[in-house]
CSV table of C-alpha atoms in Angstrom, one decimal:
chain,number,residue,atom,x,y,z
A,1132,UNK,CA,2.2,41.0,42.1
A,1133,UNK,CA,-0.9,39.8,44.1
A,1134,UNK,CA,-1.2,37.6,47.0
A,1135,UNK,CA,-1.9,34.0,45.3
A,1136,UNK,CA,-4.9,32.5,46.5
A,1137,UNK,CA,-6.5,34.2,49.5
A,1138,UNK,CA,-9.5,32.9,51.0
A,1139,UNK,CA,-12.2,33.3,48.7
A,1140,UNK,CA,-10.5,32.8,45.9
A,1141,UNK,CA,-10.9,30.4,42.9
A,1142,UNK,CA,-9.1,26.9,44.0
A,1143,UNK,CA,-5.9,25.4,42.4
A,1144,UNK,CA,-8.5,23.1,40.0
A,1145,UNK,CA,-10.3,26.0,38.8
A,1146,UNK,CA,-9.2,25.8,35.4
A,1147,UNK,CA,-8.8,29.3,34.9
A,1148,UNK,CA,-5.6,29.8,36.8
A,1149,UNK,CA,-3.6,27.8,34.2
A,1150,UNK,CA,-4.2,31.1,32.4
A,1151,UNK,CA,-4.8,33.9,34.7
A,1152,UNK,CA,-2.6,35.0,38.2
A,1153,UNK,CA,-5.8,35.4,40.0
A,1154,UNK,CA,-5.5,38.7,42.2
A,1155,UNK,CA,-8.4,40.0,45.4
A,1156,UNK,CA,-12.2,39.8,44.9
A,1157,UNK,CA,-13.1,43.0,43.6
A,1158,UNK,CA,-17.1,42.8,43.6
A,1159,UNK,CA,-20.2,40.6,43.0
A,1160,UNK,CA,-22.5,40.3,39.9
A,1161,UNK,CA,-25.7,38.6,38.4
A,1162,UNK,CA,-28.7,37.1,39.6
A,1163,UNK,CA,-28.2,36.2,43.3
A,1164,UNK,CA,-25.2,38.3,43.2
A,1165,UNK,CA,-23.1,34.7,41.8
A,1166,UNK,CA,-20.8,35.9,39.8
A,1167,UNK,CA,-17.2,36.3,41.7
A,1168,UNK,CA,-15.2,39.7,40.1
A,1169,UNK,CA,-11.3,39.1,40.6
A,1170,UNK,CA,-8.8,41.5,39.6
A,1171,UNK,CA,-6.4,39.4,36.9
A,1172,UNK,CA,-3.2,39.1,35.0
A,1173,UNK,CA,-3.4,37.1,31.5
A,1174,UNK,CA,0.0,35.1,32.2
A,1175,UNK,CA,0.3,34.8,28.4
A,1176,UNK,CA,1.1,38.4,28.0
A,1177,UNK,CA,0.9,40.2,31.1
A,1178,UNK,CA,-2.2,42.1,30.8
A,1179,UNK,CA,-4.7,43.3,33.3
A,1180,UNK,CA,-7.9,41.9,33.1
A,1181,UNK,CA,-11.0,41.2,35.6
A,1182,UNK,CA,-12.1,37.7,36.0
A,1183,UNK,CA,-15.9,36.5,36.8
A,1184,UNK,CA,-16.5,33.1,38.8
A,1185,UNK,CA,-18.9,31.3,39.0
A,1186,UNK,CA,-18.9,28.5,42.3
A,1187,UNK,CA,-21.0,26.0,41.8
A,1188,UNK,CA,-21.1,25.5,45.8
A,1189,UNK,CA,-22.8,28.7,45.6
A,1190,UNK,CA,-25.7,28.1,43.8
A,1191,UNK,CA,-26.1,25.2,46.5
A,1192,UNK,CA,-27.0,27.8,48.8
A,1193,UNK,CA,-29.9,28.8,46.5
A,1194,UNK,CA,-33.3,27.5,47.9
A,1195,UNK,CA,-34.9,25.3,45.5
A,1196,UNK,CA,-33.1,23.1,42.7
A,1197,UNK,CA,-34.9,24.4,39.8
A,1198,UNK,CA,-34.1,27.8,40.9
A,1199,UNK,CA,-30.3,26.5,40.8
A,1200,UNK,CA,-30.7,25.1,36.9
A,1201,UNK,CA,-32.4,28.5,35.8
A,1202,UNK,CA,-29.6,31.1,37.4
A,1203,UNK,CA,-26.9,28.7,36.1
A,1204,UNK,CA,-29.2,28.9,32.5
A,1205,UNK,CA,-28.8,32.1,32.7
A,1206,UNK,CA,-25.5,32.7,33.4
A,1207,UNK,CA,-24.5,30.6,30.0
A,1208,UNK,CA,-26.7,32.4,27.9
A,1209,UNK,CA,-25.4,35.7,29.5
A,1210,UNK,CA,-21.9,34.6,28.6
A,1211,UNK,CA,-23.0,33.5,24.9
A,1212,UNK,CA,-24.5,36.6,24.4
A,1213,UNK,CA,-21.5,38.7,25.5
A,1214,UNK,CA,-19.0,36.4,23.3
A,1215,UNK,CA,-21.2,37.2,19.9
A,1216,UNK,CA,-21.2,41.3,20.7
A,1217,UNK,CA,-18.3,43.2,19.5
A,1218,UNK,CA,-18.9,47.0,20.6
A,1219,UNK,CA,-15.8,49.2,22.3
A,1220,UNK,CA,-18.2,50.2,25.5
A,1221,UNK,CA,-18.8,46.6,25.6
A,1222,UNK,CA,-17.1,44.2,28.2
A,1223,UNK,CA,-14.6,41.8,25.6
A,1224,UNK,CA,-14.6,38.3,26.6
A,1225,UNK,CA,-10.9,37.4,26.3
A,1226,UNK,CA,-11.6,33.1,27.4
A,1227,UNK,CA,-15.0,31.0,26.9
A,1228,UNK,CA,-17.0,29.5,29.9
A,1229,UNK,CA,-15.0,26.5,30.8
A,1230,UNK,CA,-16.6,23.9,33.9
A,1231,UNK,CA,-14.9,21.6,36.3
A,1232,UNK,CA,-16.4,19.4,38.6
C-alpha cells in the first residue's frame, strides 16, 4: 500500500505506527510550519486517514528555548481544543496526543 518508512518519516518508536501504516508526507502545518501531514491507514480497520507529527528534533531548530516551550504550548492546547469540538466541517481527531522520548 505505501512505501513503509521513507526518509522523513515518523521512526519505528513513534508510537503512532502501532496503530497507523504511515504513508508520504503530504504537507506542513502550525506555527513554524512543525506539524508533519502524512497520508495514513488506521490498521484497526483499514481506513484512510491523515496523520500530524510533531518532532521534537524540530523544535530544536527553533532559536530560543522559550520560543520551543511556547510552540510546543501551543500545539497541546490546539490538539485539546480540536478533541472537545464535534462539528462535520470540522477535522475529527480519531487518537489523543501521545509523547515519546
Amino acid at each position: 500500500m505505501f512505501a513503509k518508512f521513507k526518509p522523513g518519516q515518523p521512526s519505528d518508536t513513534n508510537p503512532i505506527t502501532q496503530y497507523y501504516e504511515i504513508g508520504r508526507q503530504i504537507g506542513s502545518a502550525g506555527p513554524e510550519l512543525v506539524w508533519k501531514i502524512y497520508e495514513a491507514v488506521r490498521k484497526s480497520d483499514k481506513r484512510e486517514a491523515a496523520v500530524f507529527c510533531f518532532e521534537k528534533r524540530c523544535a530544536e531548530k527553533l532559536h530560543k528555548p522559550k520560543r520551543r516551550e511556547t510552540i510546543t504550548e501551543i500545539l497541546r492546547f490546539s490538539v485539546r481544543q480540536l478533541d472537545r469540538f464535534k462539528h462535520p466541517k470540522m477535522l475529527t481527531l480519531y487518537h489523543p496526543i501521545e509523547e515519546s522520548r
